[in-house]
mmCIF file of C-alpha atoms in Angstrom:
data_model
loop_
_atom_site.group_PDB
_atom_site.id
_atom_site.type_symbol
_atom_site.label_atom_id
_atom_site.label_comp_id
_atom_site.label_asym_id
_atom_site.label_seq_id
_atom_site.Cartn_x
_atom_site.Cartn_y
_atom_site.Cartn_z
ATOM 1 C CA MET A 1433 1.683 20.063 -3.991
ATOM 2 C CA ASN A 1434 1.075 22.779 -1.410
ATOM 3 C CA ASP A 1435 -0.399 25.524 -3.559
ATOM 4 C CA GLU A 1436 -4.105 25.891 -4.124
ATOM 5 C CA ILE A 1437 -5.269 26.094 -7.738
ATOM 6 C CA THR A 1438 -8.526 27.871 -8.510
ATOM 7 C CA ALA A 1439 -10.686 28.524 -11.553
ATOM 8 C CA VAL A 1440 -13.985 30.298 -12.044
ATOM 9 C CA VAL A 1441 -16.526 29.117 -14.606
ATOM 10 C CA GLY A 1442 -19.811 30.973 -14.643
ATOM 11 C CA HIS A 1443 -21.102 31.027 -11.066
ATOM 12 C CA GLN A 1444 -18.890 28.162 -9.890
ATOM 13 C CA LEU A 1445 -15.505 28.385 -8.177
ATOM 14 C CA TYR A 1446 -13.223 25.347 -8.449
ATOM 15 C CA SER A 1447 -10.462 24.848 -5.901
ATOM 16 C CA PHE A 1448 -7.854 22.082 -5.629
ATOM 17 C CA ASP A 1449 -5.270 21.936 -2.837
ATOM 18 C CA GLY A 1450 -3.530 18.715 -3.859
ATOM 19 C CA ARG A 1451 -5.932 16.385 -2.066
ATOM 20 C CA ILE A 1452 -9.438 17.886 -2.132
ATOM 21 C CA LEU A 1453 -11.319 19.145 -5.170
ATOM 22 C CA GLU A 1454 -14.044 21.574 -4.141
ATOM 23 C CA ILE A 1455 -16.684 23.049 -6.394
ATOM 24 C CA PHE A 1456 -18.519 26.013 -4.901
ATOM 25 C CA GLY A 1457 -21.787 27.265 -6.368
ATOM 26 C CA ASN A 1458 -25.480 26.485 -5.990
ATOM 27 C CA TYR A 1459 -24.701 22.891 -4.959
ATOM 28 C CA PRO A 1460 -21.213 22.787 -3.390
ATOM 29 C CA LYS A 1461 -19.283 19.523 -3.689
ATOM 30 C CA ARG A 1462 -16.070 18.105 -2.187
ATOM 31 C CA PHE A 1463 -14.100 15.166 -3.524
ATOM 32 C CA HIS A 1464 -10.968 13.537 -2.079
ATOM 33 C CA ILE A 1465 -8.596 12.215 -4.736
ATOM 34 C CA ARG A 1466 -8.336 8.817 -3.007
ATOM 35 C CA HIS A 1467 -12.045 8.203 -3.590
ATOM 36 C CA MET A 1468 -12.680 9.649 -7.026
ATOM 37 C CA SER A 1469 -12.051 9.268 -10.704
ATOM 38 C CA LEU A 1470 -12.167 12.091 -13.206
ATOM 39 C CA SER A 1471 -12.624 11.880 -16.956
ATOM 40 C CA VAL A 1472 -12.792 14.580 -19.612
ATOM 41 C CA THR A 1473 -14.283 13.852 -23.025
ATOM 42 C CA GLY A 1474 -14.413 16.012 -26.091
ATOM 43 C CA PRO A 1475 -14.232 18.393 -27.644
ATOM 44 C CA ASP A 1476 -17.151 17.561 -29.875
ATOM 45 C CA ARG A 1477 -17.668 19.325 -33.217
ATOM 46 C CA LYS A 1478 -18.999 22.419 -31.416
ATOM 47 C CA GLY A 1479 -16.113 22.469 -28.948
ATOM 48 C CA ARG A 1480 -18.123 21.207 -25.972
ATOM 49 C CA ARG A 1481 -16.491 19.014 -23.351
ATOM 50 C CA VAL A 1482 -17.943 16.774 -20.657
ATOM 51 C CA VAL A 1483 -16.294 16.263 -17.263
ATOM 52 C CA GLU A 1484 -17.405 13.318 -15.173
ATOM 53 C CA ILE A 1485 -16.423 12.811 -11.561
ATOM 54 C CA ALA A 1486 -17.225 9.488 -9.965
ATOM 55 C CA ALA A 1487 -16.812 9.065 -6.223
ATOM 56 C CA VAL A 1488 -18.116 6.724 -3.579
ATOM 57 C CA GLY A 1489 -21.900 6.861 -3.870
ATOM 58 C CA THR A 1490 -22.084 9.686 -6.389
ATOM 59 C CA ARG A 1491 -21.444 10.627 -10.000
ATOM 60 C CA VAL A 1492 -21.354 14.239 -11.219
ATOM 61 C CA THR A 1493 -21.430 15.176 -14.904
ATOM 62 C CA MET A 1494 -20.720 18.722 -16.042
ATOM 63 C CA SER A 1495 -20.863 20.031 -19.613
ATOM 64 C CA TYR A 1496 -18.839 23.003 -20.788
ATOM 65 C CA THR A 1497 -19.136 25.082 -23.931
ATOM 66 C CA ALA A 1498 -15.962 25.948 -25.803
ATOM 67 C CA ALA A 1499 -16.031 29.444 -24.235
ATOM 68 C CA GLU A 1500 -16.452 28.049 -20.709
ATOM 69 C CA TRP A 1501 -13.604 25.592 -21.264
ATOM 70 C CA GLU A 1502 -11.331 28.539 -22.035
ATOM 71 C CA ALA A 1503 -11.953 30.016 -18.559
ATOM 72 C CA PRO A 1504 -8.569 30.823 -17.046
ATOM 73 C CA GLY A 1505 -7.200 27.852 -15.158
ATOM 74 C CA LEU A 1506 -9.975 25.300 -15.667
ATOM 75 C CA ALA A 1507 -8.121 22.910 -17.977
ATOM 76 C CA ALA A 1508 -4.930 23.194 -15.908
ATOM 77 C CA LEU A 1509 -6.829 22.553 -12.667
ATOM 78 C CA LEU A 1510 -8.494 19.423 -14.061
ATOM 79 C CA GLU A 1511 -5.187 18.159 -15.494
ATOM 80 C CA THR A 1512 -3.590 18.641 -12.083
ATOM 81 C CA VAL A 1513 -6.401 16.682 -10.407
ATOM 82 C CA GLN A 1514 -6.029 13.860 -12.944
ATOM 83 C CA ALA A 1515 -2.255 13.768 -12.361
ATOM 84 C CA ALA A 1516 -2.747 13.612 -8.578
ATOM 85 C CA ILE A 1517 -5.195 10.710 -8.961
ATOM 86 C CA ALA A 1518 -2.791 8.885 -11.302
ATOM 87 C CA GLN A 1519 0.088 9.411 -8.870
ATOM 88 C CA LEU A 1520 -1.859 7.571 -6.163
ATOM 89 C CA SER A 1521 -2.107 4.445 -8.301
ATOM 90 C CA GLU A 1522 1.633 4.255 -8.982
#
């Protein structure tokens, strides 16, 4: 993958270039797909979802309302990240 995928949720910008997931906002974060796992749970009965990213020495948990989850590109970006991680383990 050579194209960058982006999504904006609230005050955070998500960017994935095929290897690095970056989350820009108050506390910017960078994750390389070789050193991370990503899980998405939900939706619960109110439509909320939880995204958990585990990497070497850190674990980040983010909760999204149903409206936030519908932000253009967020679900597709996270699915692409999960697919890239899975492709490494093949």
